[in-house]
PDB file of C-alpha atoms in Angstrom:
ATOM      1  CA  LEU A 204      22.245 -17.495  15.393  1.00  0.00           C
ATOM      2  CA  LEU A 205      23.452 -13.992  14.198  1.00  0.00           C
ATOM      3  CA  PRO A 206      24.166 -11.911  17.449  1.00  0.00           C
ATOM      4  CA  ASN A 207      26.292  -9.370  15.590  1.00  0.00           C
ATOM      5  CA  ARG A 208      23.392  -8.766  13.128  1.00  0.00           C
ATOM      6  CA  ARG A 209      21.043  -8.169  15.790  1.00  0.00           C
ATOM      7  CA  GLU A 210      22.989  -5.674  17.565  1.00  0.00           C
ATOM      8  CA  LYS A 211      23.604  -3.584  14.481  1.00  0.00           C
ATOM      9  CA  LEU A 212      19.906  -3.773  13.444  1.00  0.00           C
ATOM     10  CA  LEU A 213      18.965  -2.546  16.914  1.00  0.00           C
ATOM     11  CA  GLN A 214      21.590   0.294  16.845  1.00  0.00           C
ATOM     12  CA  ASN A 215      20.500   1.410  13.304  1.00  0.00           C
ATOM     13  CA  ARG A 216      16.697   1.396  13.771  1.00  0.00           C
ATOM     14  CA  ASN A 217      16.053   1.892  17.459  1.00  0.00           C
ATOM     15  CA  LEU A 218      13.494  -0.791  17.094  1.00  0.00           C
ATOM     16  CA  PRO A 219      13.528  -4.532  17.375  1.00  0.00           C
ATOM     17  CA  VAL A 220      12.568  -6.775  14.312  1.00  0.00           C
ATOM     18  CA  VAL A 221      11.267  -9.751  15.825  1.00  0.00           C
ATOM     19  CA  VAL A 222      11.186 -13.166  13.837  1.00  0.00           C
ATOM     20  CA  ARG A 223       9.647 -16.177  15.214  1.00  0.00           C
ATOM     21  CA  ALA A 224       9.733 -19.334  13.074  1.00  0.00           C
ATOM     22  CA  ARG A 225       8.465 -22.987  13.448  1.00  0.00           C
ATOM     23  CA  GLU A 226      11.852 -24.196  12.233  1.00  0.00           C
ATOM     24  CA  ALA A 227      14.879 -22.156  11.438  1.00  0.00           C
ATOM     25  CA  ARG A 228      18.238 -23.484  10.059  1.00  0.00           C
ATOM     26  CA  GLU A 229      21.358 -22.087   9.182  1.00  0.00           C
ATOM     27  CA  ILE A 230      22.656 -23.655   6.109  1.00  0.00           C
ATOM     28  CA  MET A 231      25.863 -21.935   6.413  1.00  0.00           C
ATOM     29  CA  SER A 232      27.283 -18.812   8.182  1.00  0.00           C
ATOM     30  CA  GLY A 233      25.087 -15.881   7.109  1.00  0.00           C
ATOM     31  CA  LEU A 234      22.537 -18.029   5.188  1.00  0.00           C
ATOM     32  CA  LEU A 235      18.950 -18.861   7.175  1.00  0.00           C
ATOM     33  CA  VAL A 236      15.958 -20.600   6.062  1.00  0.00           C
ATOM     34  CA  LEU A 237      12.834 -20.325   8.108  1.00  0.00           C
ATOM     35  CA  LYS A 238       9.702 -22.294   7.980  1.00  0.00           C
ATOM     36  CA  ASP A 239       6.409 -20.921   8.975  1.00  0.00           C
ATOM     37  CA  ALA A 240       7.790 -17.589  10.006  1.00  0.00           C
ATOM     38  CA  ARG A 241       6.339 -14.527  11.711  1.00  0.00           C
ATOM     39  CA  LEU A 242       7.946 -11.081  11.276  1.00  0.00           C
ATOM     40  CA  THR A 243       7.185  -7.962  13.066  1.00  0.00           C
ATOM     41  CA  THR A 244       8.695  -4.743  14.446  1.00  0.00           C
ATOM     42  CA  CYS A 245       5.936  -4.729  17.456  1.00  0.00           C
ATOM     43  CA  ALA A 246       7.901  -5.738  20.616  1.00  0.00           C
ATOM     44  CA  PHE A 247       4.859  -7.054  22.629  1.00  0.00           C
ATOM     45  CA  ALA A 248       4.403 -10.705  23.196  1.00  0.00           C
ATOM     46  CA  GLY A 249       1.186 -10.763  21.454  1.00  0.00           C
ATOM     47  CA  ALA A 250       2.117  -8.558  18.387  1.00  0.00           C
ATOM     48  CA  HIS A 251      -0.922  -6.699  16.830  1.00  0.00           C
ATOM     49  CA  TYR A 252       0.375  -6.960  13.496  1.00  0.00           C
ATOM     50  CA  ASP A 253       2.871  -9.108  11.683  1.00  0.00           C
ATOM     51  CA  PHE A 254       3.900 -10.769   8.348  1.00  0.00           C
ATOM     52  CA  SER A 255       3.222 -14.544   8.306  1.00  0.00           C
ATOM     53  CA  ILE A 256       5.382 -16.129   5.693  1.00  0.00           C
ATOM     54  CA  SER A 257       5.487 -19.882   4.805  1.00  0.00           C
ATOM     55  CA  GLU A 258       9.201 -19.928   3.857  1.00  0.00           C
ATOM     56  CA  LEU A 259      11.769 -17.118   4.447  1.00  0.00           C
ATOM     57  CA  GLU A 260      15.270 -17.357   2.987  1.00  0.00           C
ATOM     58  CA  MET A 261      17.679 -14.654   4.226  1.00  0.00           C
ATOM     59  CA  LYS A 262      21.334 -14.062   3.299  1.00  0.00           C
ATOM     60  CA  PHE A 263      23.319 -11.580   5.573  1.00  0.00           C
ATOM     61  CA  ASP A 264      26.305  -9.727   3.492  1.00  0.00           C
ATOM     62  CA  LYS A 265      29.628  -9.759   5.138  1.00  0.00           C
ATOM     63  CA  ASP A 266      32.716  -7.225   4.770  1.00  0.00           C
ATOM     64  CA  HIS A 267      36.161  -8.430   3.771  1.00  0.00           C
ATOM     65  CA  GLU A 268      36.930  -8.730   7.605  1.00  0.00           C
ATOM     66  CA  GLY A 269      34.024 -11.411   7.830  1.00  0.00           C
ATOM     67  CA  GLU A 270      31.802  -8.992   9.893  1.00  0.00           C
ATOM     68  CA  PHE A 271      27.938  -8.535   9.004  1.00  0.00           C
ATOM     69  CA  THR A 272      27.409  -5.204   7.252  1.00  0.00           C
ATOM     70  CA  GLY A 273      23.795  -4.759   7.909  1.00  0.00           C
ATOM     71  CA  SER A 274      22.459  -5.503   4.523  1.00  0.00           C
ATOM     72  CA  TYR A 275      20.828  -8.538   3.435  1.00  0.00           C
ATOM     73  CA  HIS A 276      18.799 -10.362   0.427  1.00  0.00           C
ATOM     74  CA  ALA A 277      15.692 -12.193   1.128  1.00  0.00           C
ATOM     75  CA  ALA A 278      13.201 -14.228  -0.676  1.00  0.00           C
ATOM     76  CA  ALA A 279       9.754 -15.264   0.891  1.00  0.00           C
ATOM     77  CA  SER A 280       6.853 -17.522  -0.082  1.00  0.00           C
ATOM     78  CA  THR A 281       3.215 -17.135   0.804  1.00  0.00           C
ATOM     79  CA  VAL A 282       3.180 -13.836   2.502  1.00  0.00           C
ATOM     80  CA  LEU A 283       0.352 -12.738   4.424  1.00  0.00           C
ATOM     81  CA  TYR A 284      -0.026  -9.311   6.362  1.00  0.00           C
ATOM     82  CA  LYS A 285      -2.389  -9.363   9.369  1.00  0.00           C
ATOM     83  CA  VAL A 286      -3.548  -6.776  11.867  1.00  0.00           C
ATOM     84  CA  GLU A 287      -5.122  -8.035  15.104  1.00  0.00           C
ATOM     85  CA  GLY A 288      -5.166 -11.404  13.445  1.00  0.00           C
ATOM     86  CA  ILE A 289      -7.097 -10.065  10.504  1.00  0.00           C
ATOM     87  CA  PRO A 290      -5.645 -10.892   6.992  1.00  0.00           C
ATOM     88  CA  LEU A 291      -5.226  -7.595   4.987  1.00  0.00           C
ATOM     89  CA  LEU A 292      -2.825  -8.343   2.067  1.00  0.00           C
ATOM     90  CA  TYR A 293      -1.719 -11.721   0.386  1.00  0.00           C
ATOM     91  CA  VAL A 294       1.360 -11.868  -1.866  1.00  0.00           C
ATOM     92  CA  PRO A 295       2.456 -15.277  -3.293  1.00  0.00           C
ATOM     93  CA  TYR A 296       6.168 -14.430  -3.548  1.00  0.00           C
ATOM     94  CA  ALA A 297       8.390 -11.575  -2.723  1.00  0.00           C
ATOM     95  CA  ALA A 298      12.033 -11.034  -3.071  1.00  0.00           C
ATOM     96  CA  PHE A 299      13.831  -7.920  -1.750  1.00  0.00           C
ATOM     97  CA  SER A 300      17.034  -6.501  -0.572  1.00  0.00           C
ATOM     98  CA  GLU A 301      18.331  -3.842   1.866  1.00  0.00           C
ATOM     99  CA  GLY A 302      21.621  -2.195   1.834  1.00  0.00           C
ATOM    100  CA  GLY A 303      23.276  -0.154   4.598  1.00  0.00           C
ATOM    101  CA  ASN A 304      20.407   1.918   5.035  1.00  0.00           C
ATOM    102  CA  PRO A 305      17.364   0.504   6.984  1.00  0.00           C
ATOM    103  CA  PRO A 306      13.979   0.428   5.513  1.00  0.00           C
ATOM    104  CA  LEU A 307      12.653   2.829   8.033  1.00  0.00           C
ATOM    105  CA  ARG A 308      11.801   5.614   5.519  1.00  0.00           C
ATOM    106  CA  SER A 309      10.413   8.271   7.946  1.00  0.00           C
ATOM    107  CA  LEU A 310      10.134   9.002  11.340  1.00  0.00           C
ATOM    108  CA  LYS A 311       8.274  11.996  13.036  1.00  0.00           C
ATOM    109  CA  ALA A 312       7.237  12.861  16.645  1.00  0.00           C
ATOM    110  CA  GLY A 313       5.899  15.620  18.482  1.00  0.00           C
ATOM    111  CA  LYS A 314       2.925  16.781  20.495  1.00  0.00           C
ATOM    112  CA  THR A 315      -0.471  18.510  19.830  1.00  0.00           C
ATOM    113  CA  SER A 316      -3.525  19.465  21.884  1.00  0.00           C
ATOM    114  CA  ARG A 317      -5.730  16.958  19.800  1.00  0.00           C
ATOM    115  CA  PHE A 318      -3.549  13.915  19.941  1.00  0.00           C
ATOM    116  CA  GLY A 319      -1.202  14.420  22.643  1.00  0.00           C
ATOM    117  CA  GLY A 320       2.280  13.026  22.223  1.00  0.00           C
ATOM    118  CA  TYR A 321       2.501  11.288  18.647  1.00  0.00           C
ATOM    119  CA  GLY A 322       4.767   9.266  16.832  1.00  0.00           C
ATOM    120  CA  TYR A 323       4.447   8.399  12.959  1.00  0.00           C
ATOM    121  CA  SER A 324       6.818   6.053  11.020  1.00  0.00           C
ATOM    122  CA  GLU A 325       6.935   4.323   7.516  1.00  0.00           C
ATOM    123  CA  TRP A 326       8.843   1.241   6.766  1.00  0.00           C
ATOM    124  CA  GLY A 327       9.169  -0.039   3.159  1.00  0.00           C
ATOM    125  CA  THR A 328      10.868  -2.040   0.735  1.00  0.00           C
ATOM    126  CA  ALA A 329      10.771  -2.773  -3.080  1.00  0.00           C
ATOM    127  CA  ILE A 330       8.799  -5.987  -4.379  1.00  0.00           C
ATOM    128  CA  ARG A 331      10.572  -7.941  -7.099  1.00  0.00           C
ATOM    129  CA  LYS A 332       8.569  -9.597  -9.896  1.00  0.00           C
ATOM    130  CA  GLY A 333       8.572 -13.455 -10.038  1.00  0.00           C
ATOM    131  CA  GLN A 334      10.379 -16.026  -8.046  1.00  0.00           C
ATOM    132  CA  MET A 335      13.955 -15.671  -8.350  1.00  0.00           C
ATOM    133  CA  ASP A 336      16.384 -18.804  -8.136  1.00  0.00           C
ATOM    134  CA  ARG A 337      17.398 -20.118  -4.718  1.00  0.00           C
ATOM    135  CA  ILE A 338      19.689 -17.564  -3.138  1.00  0.00           C
ATOM    136  CA  ASN A 339      23.324 -18.328  -3.899  1.00  0.00           C
ATOM    137  CA  PRO A 340      25.556 -17.851  -0.915  1.00  0.00           C
ATOM    138  CA  TRP A 341      28.648 -17.276  -2.990  1.00  0.00           C
ATOM    139  CA  ASP A 342      27.257 -14.467  -5.193  1.00  0.00           C
ATOM    140  CA  ASP A 343      28.855 -11.060  -4.819  1.00  0.00           C
ATOM    141  CA  GLY A 344      25.769  -9.481  -3.059  1.00  0.00           C
ATOM    142  CA  ASN A 345      24.907  -6.735  -5.772  1.00  0.00           C
ATOM    143  CA  VAL A 346      21.334  -5.670  -6.126  1.00  0.00           C
ATOM    144  CA  GLU A 347      19.741  -6.495  -9.416  1.00  0.00           C
ATOM    145  CA  ASP A 348      18.342  -3.681 -11.690  1.00  0.00           C
ATOM    146  CA  ASP A 349      15.447  -1.972 -10.887  1.00  0.00           C
ATOM    147  CA  LYS A 350      13.790  -3.021 -14.196  1.00  0.00           C
ATOM    148  CA  ASN A 351      12.798  -6.072 -12.299  1.00  0.00           C
ATOM    149  CA  ASN A 352      10.837  -4.255  -9.538  1.00  0.00           C
ATOM    150  CA  TRP A 353       7.161  -5.133  -9.629  1.00  0.00           C
ATOM    151  CA  GLY A 354       6.263  -2.410  -7.085  1.00  0.00           C
ATOM    152  CA  ASP A 355       6.688  -1.168  -3.621  1.00  0.00           C
ATOM    153  CA  ILE A 356       5.237  -2.055  -0.308  1.00  0.00           C
ATOM    154  CA  ALA A 357       5.138   0.571   2.684  1.00  0.00           C
ATOM    155  CA  LEU A 358       3.960   0.068   6.327  1.00  0.00           C
ATOM    156  CA  LYS A 359       2.738   2.922   8.580  1.00  0.00           C
ATOM    157  CA  LEU A 360       2.924   2.592  12.252  1.00  0.00           C
ATOM    158  CA  ASP A 361       1.250   5.592  14.150  1.00  0.00           C
ATOM    159  CA  TYR A 362       0.884   6.142  17.674  1.00  0.00           C
ATOM    160  CA  ARG A 363      -1.307   9.014  19.268  1.00  0.00           C
ATOM    161  CA  ARG A 364      -1.394   9.030  23.036  1.00  0.00           C
ATOM    162  CA  LYS A 365      -5.153  10.224  22.995  1.00  0.00           C
ATOM    163  CA  ARG A 366      -6.348   7.977  20.193  1.00  0.00           C
ATOM    164  CA  GLY A 367      -4.036   4.839  20.351  1.00  0.00           C
ATOM    165  CA  TRP A 368      -2.256   2.862  17.710  1.00  0.00           C
ATOM    166  CA  ALA A 369      -2.829   2.845  13.940  1.00  0.00           C
ATOM    167  CA  GLU A 370      -1.440   0.797  11.221  1.00  0.00           C
ATOM    168  CA  GLY A 371      -1.311   1.413   7.482  1.00  0.00           C
ATOM    169  CA  LEU A 372      -0.222  -0.535   4.665  1.00  0.00           C
ATOM    170  CA  GLY A 373       0.135   0.844   0.852  1.00  0.00           C
ATOM    171  CA  VAL A 374       1.322  -1.258  -2.055  1.00  0.00           C
ATOM    172  CA  ASP A 375       2.234   0.660  -5.277  1.00  0.00           C
ATOM    173  CA  TYR A 376       2.741  -1.439  -8.476  1.00  0.00           C
ATOM    174  CA  ASP A 377       3.748  -0.773 -12.231  1.00  0.00           C
ATOM    175  CA  TRP A 378       4.611  -3.711 -14.459  1.00  0.00           C
ATOM    176  CA  GLY A 379       3.924  -4.128 -18.284  1.00  0.00           C
ATOM    177  CA  ASN A 380       0.654  -3.181 -19.070  1.00  0.00           C
ATOM    178  CA  TYR A 381      -0.918  -2.631 -15.622  1.00  0.00           C
ATOM    179  CA  SER A 382      -0.336  -0.240 -12.780  1.00  0.00           C
ATOM    180  CA  GLY A 383      -2.068   0.757  -9.579  1.00  0.00           C
ATOM    181  CA  ARG A 384      -2.272   1.139  -5.656  1.00  0.00           C
ATOM    182  CA  ILE A 385      -3.730  -0.553  -2.649  1.00  0.00           C
ATOM    183  CA  GLU A 386      -4.049   1.189   0.575  1.00  0.00           C
ATOM    184  CA  GLY A 387      -5.414   0.362   3.961  1.00  0.00           C
ATOM    185  CA  TYR A 388      -5.612   2.064   7.313  1.00  0.00           C
ATOM    186  CA  TYR A 389      -7.106   0.986  10.585  1.00  0.00           C
ATOM    187  CA  LEU A 390      -7.268   2.211  14.301  1.00  0.00           C
ATOM    188  CA  ARG A 391      -9.157   1.123  17.304  1.00  0.00           C
ATOM    189  CA  ASP A 392     -10.065   4.682  18.392  1.00  0.00           C
ATOM    190  CA  ARG A 393     -10.415   6.116  21.903  1.00  0.00           C
ATOM    191  CA  GLY A 394     -12.503   8.933  20.771  1.00  0.00           C
ATOM    192  CA  PRO A 395     -12.147  12.639  20.158  1.00  0.00           C
ATOM    193  CA  ASP A 396     -11.478  14.935  23.049  1.00  0.00           C
ATOM    194  CA  PRO A 397     -14.398  16.773  24.191  1.00  0.00           C
ATOM    195  CA  GLY A 398     -12.249  19.676  25.617  1.00  0.00           C
ATOM    196  CA  ILE A 399     -11.003  20.372  22.044  1.00  0.00           C
ATOM    197  CA  ARG A 400     -13.181  22.634  20.089  1.00  0.00           C
ATOM    198  CA  PHE A 401     -12.352  21.172  16.518  1.00  0.00           C
ATOM    199  CA  ASP A 402     -13.144  17.673  17.963  1.00  0.00           C
ATOM    200  CA  ARG A 403     -16.460  18.420  19.334  1.00  0.00           C
ATOM    201  CA  GLN A 404     -17.916  18.336  15.831  1.00  0.00           C
ATOM    202  CA  PHE A 405     -17.100  14.659  15.820  1.00  0.00           C
ATOM    203  CA  ILE A 406     -18.958  13.622  18.885  1.00  0.00           C
ATOM    204  CA  PRO A 407     -20.507  11.303  19.217  1.00  0.00           C
ATOM    205  CA  MET A 408     -18.126   8.892  17.291  1.00  0.00           C
ATOM    206  CA  GLU A 409     -20.006   6.304  15.374  1.00  0.00           C
ATOM    207  CA  ASN A 410     -17.785   3.305  16.127  1.00  0.00           C
ATOM    208  CA  ASP A 411     -14.453   2.780  17.545  1.00  0.00           C
ATOM    209  CA  ASP A 412     -13.294   0.395  14.791  1.00  0.00           C
ATOM    210  CA  ARG A 413     -12.442   2.712  12.110  1.00  0.00           C
ATOM    211  CA  GLY A 414     -10.411   2.538   8.774  1.00  0.00           C
ATOM    212  CA  ARG A 415     -10.303   2.681   5.189  1.00  0.00           C
ATOM    213  CA  VAL A 416      -9.321   0.632   2.203  1.00  0.00           C
ATOM    214  CA  ALA A 417      -8.926   2.114  -1.334  1.00  0.00           C
ATOM    215  CA  LEU A 418      -7.786   0.436  -4.458  1.00  0.00           C
ATOM    216  CA  PHE A 419      -6.898   1.905  -7.994  1.00  0.00           C
ATOM    217  CA  HIS A 420      -6.065  -0.532 -10.877  1.00  0.00           C
ATOM    218  CA  ARG A 421      -5.474   0.507 -14.571  1.00  0.00           C
ATOM    219  CA  HIS A 422      -5.158  -2.289 -17.248  1.00  0.00           C
ATOM    220  CA  GLU A 423      -4.289  -1.587 -20.701  1.00  0.00           C
ATOM    221  CA  ILE A 424      -6.220  -4.564 -22.072  1.00  0.00           C
ATOM    222  CA  ALA A 425      -5.429  -3.916 -25.829  1.00  0.00           C
ATOM    223  CA  PRO A 426      -3.964  -1.153 -27.674  1.00  0.00           C
ATOM    224  CA  SER A 427      -7.321   0.482 -27.985  1.00  0.00           C
ATOM    225  CA  LEU A 428      -8.947  -0.703 -24.873  1.00  0.00           C
ATOM    226  CA  ARG A 429      -8.189   0.324 -21.248  1.00  0.00           C
ATOM    227  CA  GLY A 430      -9.832  -0.915 -17.938  1.00  0.00           C
ATOM    228  CA  GLU A 431      -9.777   0.725 -14.857  1.00  0.00           C
ATOM    229  CA  LEU A 432     -11.288  -0.269 -11.265  1.00  0.00           C
ATOM    230  CA  GLU A 433     -11.388   2.210  -8.195  1.00  0.00           C
ATOM    231  CA  LEU A 434     -12.875   1.174  -4.738  1.00  0.00           C
ATOM    232  CA  SER A 435     -13.133   3.378  -1.745  1.00  0.00           C
ATOM    233  CA  ARG A 436     -14.593   2.158   1.427  1.00  0.00           C
ATOM    234  CA  ILE A 437     -14.429   4.246   4.482  1.00  0.00           C
ATOM    235  CA  SER A 438     -15.874   3.390   8.109  1.00  0.00           C
ATOM    236  CA  ASP A 439     -17.426   6.613   8.819  1.00  0.00           C
ATOM    237  CA  ARG A 440     -17.981  10.221   7.408  1.00  0.00           C
ATOM    238  CA  ASN A 441     -15.634  11.677   9.928  1.00  0.00           C
ATOM    239  CA  LEU A 442     -12.514   9.617   9.256  1.00  0.00           C
ATOM    240  CA  LEU A 443     -10.941  11.774   6.513  1.00  0.00           C
ATOM    241  CA  PRO A 444     -11.619  15.179   8.164  1.00  0.00           C
ATOM    242  CA  GLU A 445     -10.105  13.967  11.358  1.00  0.00           C
ATOM    243  CA  PHE A 446      -6.917  12.147  10.208  1.00  0.00           C
ATOM    244  CA  PHE A 447      -6.659  12.810   6.531  1.00  0.00           C
ATOM    245  CA  GLU A 448      -7.456  16.477   6.259  1.00  0.00           C
ATOM    246  CA  LYS A 449      -5.279  17.404   3.371  1.00  0.00           C
ATOM    247  CA  GLU A 450      -6.762  14.685   1.284  1.00  0.00           C
ATOM    248  CA  PHE A 451     -10.380  15.520   2.415  1.00  0.00           C
ATOM    249  CA  LYS A 452     -10.073  19.162   1.336  1.00  0.00           C
ATOM    250  CA  GLU A 453      -7.748  18.916  -1.722  1.00  0.00           C
ATOM    251  CA  ALA A 454      -7.973  15.303  -3.252  1.00  0.00           C
ATOM    252  CA  LYS A 455     -10.529  14.071  -5.725  1.00  0.00           C
ATOM    253  CA  GLU A 456     -13.811  12.780  -4.232  1.00  0.00           C
ATOM    254  CA  GLN A 457     -13.853   9.061  -3.013  1.00  0.00           C
ATOM    255  CA  GLU A 458     -15.446   6.743  -5.636  1.00  0.00           C
ATOM    256  CA  SER A 459     -16.100   3.208  -6.536  1.00  0.00           C
ATOM    257  CA  VAL A 460     -15.946   2.966 -10.282  1.00  0.00           C
ATOM    258  CA  LEU A 461     -15.761   0.536 -13.116  1.00  0.00           C
ATOM    259  CA  TYR A 462     -14.595   2.107 -16.137  1.00  0.00           C
ATOM    260  CA  LEU A 463     -13.775   0.796 -19.675  1.00  0.00           C
ATOM    261  CA  ARG A 464     -12.635   2.739 -22.646  1.00  0.00           C
ATOM    262  CA  TRP A 465     -12.373   1.968 -26.288  1.00  0.00           C
ATOM    263  CA  ARG A 466     -10.693   4.658 -28.560  1.00  0.00           C
ATOM    264  CA  ASP A 467     -10.017   4.275 -32.397  1.00  0.00           C
ATOM    265  CA  GLY A 468      -9.079   7.247 -34.186  1.00  0.00           C
ATOM    266  CA  ASN A 469     -11.816   9.731 -33.774  1.00  0.00           C
ATOM    267  CA  ARG A 470     -14.260   7.006 -32.455  1.00  0.00           C
ATOM    268  CA  MET A 471     -14.460   6.558 -28.851  1.00  0.00           C
ATOM    269  CA  ALA A 472     -16.905   4.501 -26.374  1.00  0.00           C
ATOM    270  CA  TYR A 473     -16.891   4.106 -22.696  1.00  0.00           C
ATOM    271  CA  TYR A 474     -18.911   1.860 -19.921  1.00  0.00           C
ATOM    272  CA  LEU A 475     -19.106   3.429 -16.643  1.00  0.00           C
ATOM    273  CA  GLU A 476     -20.526   1.849 -13.319  1.00  0.00           C
ATOM    274  CA  ARG A 477     -20.342   4.023 -10.207  1.00  0.00           C
ATOM    275  CA  HIS A 478     -21.433   2.598  -6.959  1.00  0.00           C
ATOM    276  CA  ARG A 479     -21.916   4.443  -3.649  1.00  0.00           C
ATOM    277  CA  LEU A 480     -20.297   2.011  -0.910  1.00  0.00           C
ATOM    278  CA  ASN A 481     -20.084   4.749   1.649  1.00  0.00           C
ATOM    279  CA  ASP A 482     -23.688   5.137   2.945  1.00  0.00           C
ATOM    280  CA  PHE A 483     -23.078   8.739   4.171  1.00  0.00           C
ATOM    281  CA  GLN A 484     -21.775  10.100   0.803  1.00  0.00           C
ATOM    282  CA  THR A 485     -24.424  11.752  -1.580  1.00  0.00           C
ATOM    283  CA  GLN A 486     -23.330  11.200  -4.986  1.00  0.00           C
ATOM    284  CA  ASN A 487     -24.909   9.816  -8.205  1.00  0.00           C
ATOM    285  CA  GLU A 488     -24.690   6.195  -9.173  1.00  0.00           C
ATOM    286  CA  TYR A 489     -24.535   4.984 -12.564  1.00  0.00           C
ATOM    287  CA  LEU A 490     -25.964   1.635 -12.998  1.00  0.00           C
ATOM    288  CA  PRO A 491     -24.239   1.429 -15.868  1.00  0.00           C
ATOM    289  CA  SER A 492     -23.702   4.115 -18.085  1.00  0.00           C
ATOM    290  CA  LEU A 493     -22.627   3.627 -21.796  1.00  0.00           C
ATOM    291  CA  SER A 494     -21.551   6.366 -24.247  1.00  0.00           C
ATOM    292  CA  PHE A 495     -20.358   6.385 -28.067  1.00  0.00           C
ATOM    293  CA  ALA A 496     -18.965   9.455 -29.691  1.00  0.00           C
ATOM    294  CA  ILE A 497     -17.405  10.292 -33.236  1.00  0.00           C
ATOM    295  CA  LEU A 498     -15.286  13.428 -33.167  1.00  0.00           C
ATOM    296  CA  GLN A 499     -14.680  15.612 -36.331  1.00  0.00           C
ATOM    297  CA  GLU A 500     -15.703  13.233 -38.933  1.00  0.00           C
ATOM    298  CA  PRO A 501     -14.843  14.816 -42.268  1.00  0.00           C
ATOM    299  CA  VAL A 502     -17.987  14.950 -44.596  1.00  0.00           C
ATOM    300  CA  TYR A 503     -17.149  17.701 -47.330  1.00  0.00           C
ATOM    301  CA  SER A 504     -14.166  19.467 -48.153  1.00  0.00           C
ATOM    302  CA  GLY A 505     -14.190  22.174 -50.843  1.00  0.00           C
ATOM    303  CA  ASP A 506     -13.399  25.524 -52.082  1.00  0.00           C
ATOM    304  CA  PHE A 507     -15.763  27.007 -49.845  1.00  0.00           C
ATOM    305  CA  GLY A 508     -14.697  25.259 -46.478  1.00  0.00           C
ATOM    306  CA  ASP A 509     -14.811  22.143 -44.800  1.00  0.00           C
ATOM    307  CA  LEU A 510     -17.778  20.194 -43.088  1.00  0.00           C
ATOM    308  CA  PHE A 511     -17.354  17.857 -40.055  1.00  0.00           C
ATOM    309  CA  PHE A 512     -19.611  15.566 -38.296  1.00  0.00           C
ATOM    310  CA  SER A 513     -19.595  14.993 -34.514  1.00  0.00           C
ATOM    311  CA  SER A 514     -21.804  12.909 -32.310  1.00  0.00           C
TER     312      SER A 514
END
């Protein structure tokens, strides 16, 4: 329907964005409505990842001469992200815009002895909060203020010649009284290279289906009450030192925790549960732990000094 748009898209990103739909209608020039759409940057006939969208509405901007500029505004309902047919993320509604710059955030390629030739890319866009009105084809195309952004979604597509394809999905969100992050990574691994000294420590490989899912959510339930949920599920003990070495060495330990904290003045209480979801880890589990504390409660104040009580 829009050959000029497709040509510019290919020139800007050097990657095809493939959109398939059961039904596609051009309401007017530059305004498309698609039903049961599938969107992917994978050029294979059987894409190993895609976004499944029940209804996708896209408006492509034009310049004063009537040529498509490469920017667009879109609204999607019932969005489901799948990898190898497995659903990993569900979003009931998302609206986003892209200007002249493509959503390709980073691209890195090279060659190492461990992985052979490799290419790492990250794609992303902002996610808007709430359902917008139906796209107005006669508006001026201005992007609304960032204050309506609910969060950000990033898709990682990695290729390592010796290890194969890998896909990652990250969602950061911050709205009102809650914030957090969801992160996933998956690869069908071909295995370490026995000819590489560093890789020999990871042989034999436990499973060729490898990946991780991590979640952190913080909720300010009330002015004095905060709740946090953290989950970390990793397929095997070697995934982090092999593919996330910096995080393995420098970041906090992987935990799965439920935490509630109440604080009022100098009084505080917390509830903590920590479960060991990864069998290969050695860490204490708290099932559960409940604590209460009073800090520096004044008991006596006089000429000779002050007396405080803490518990």
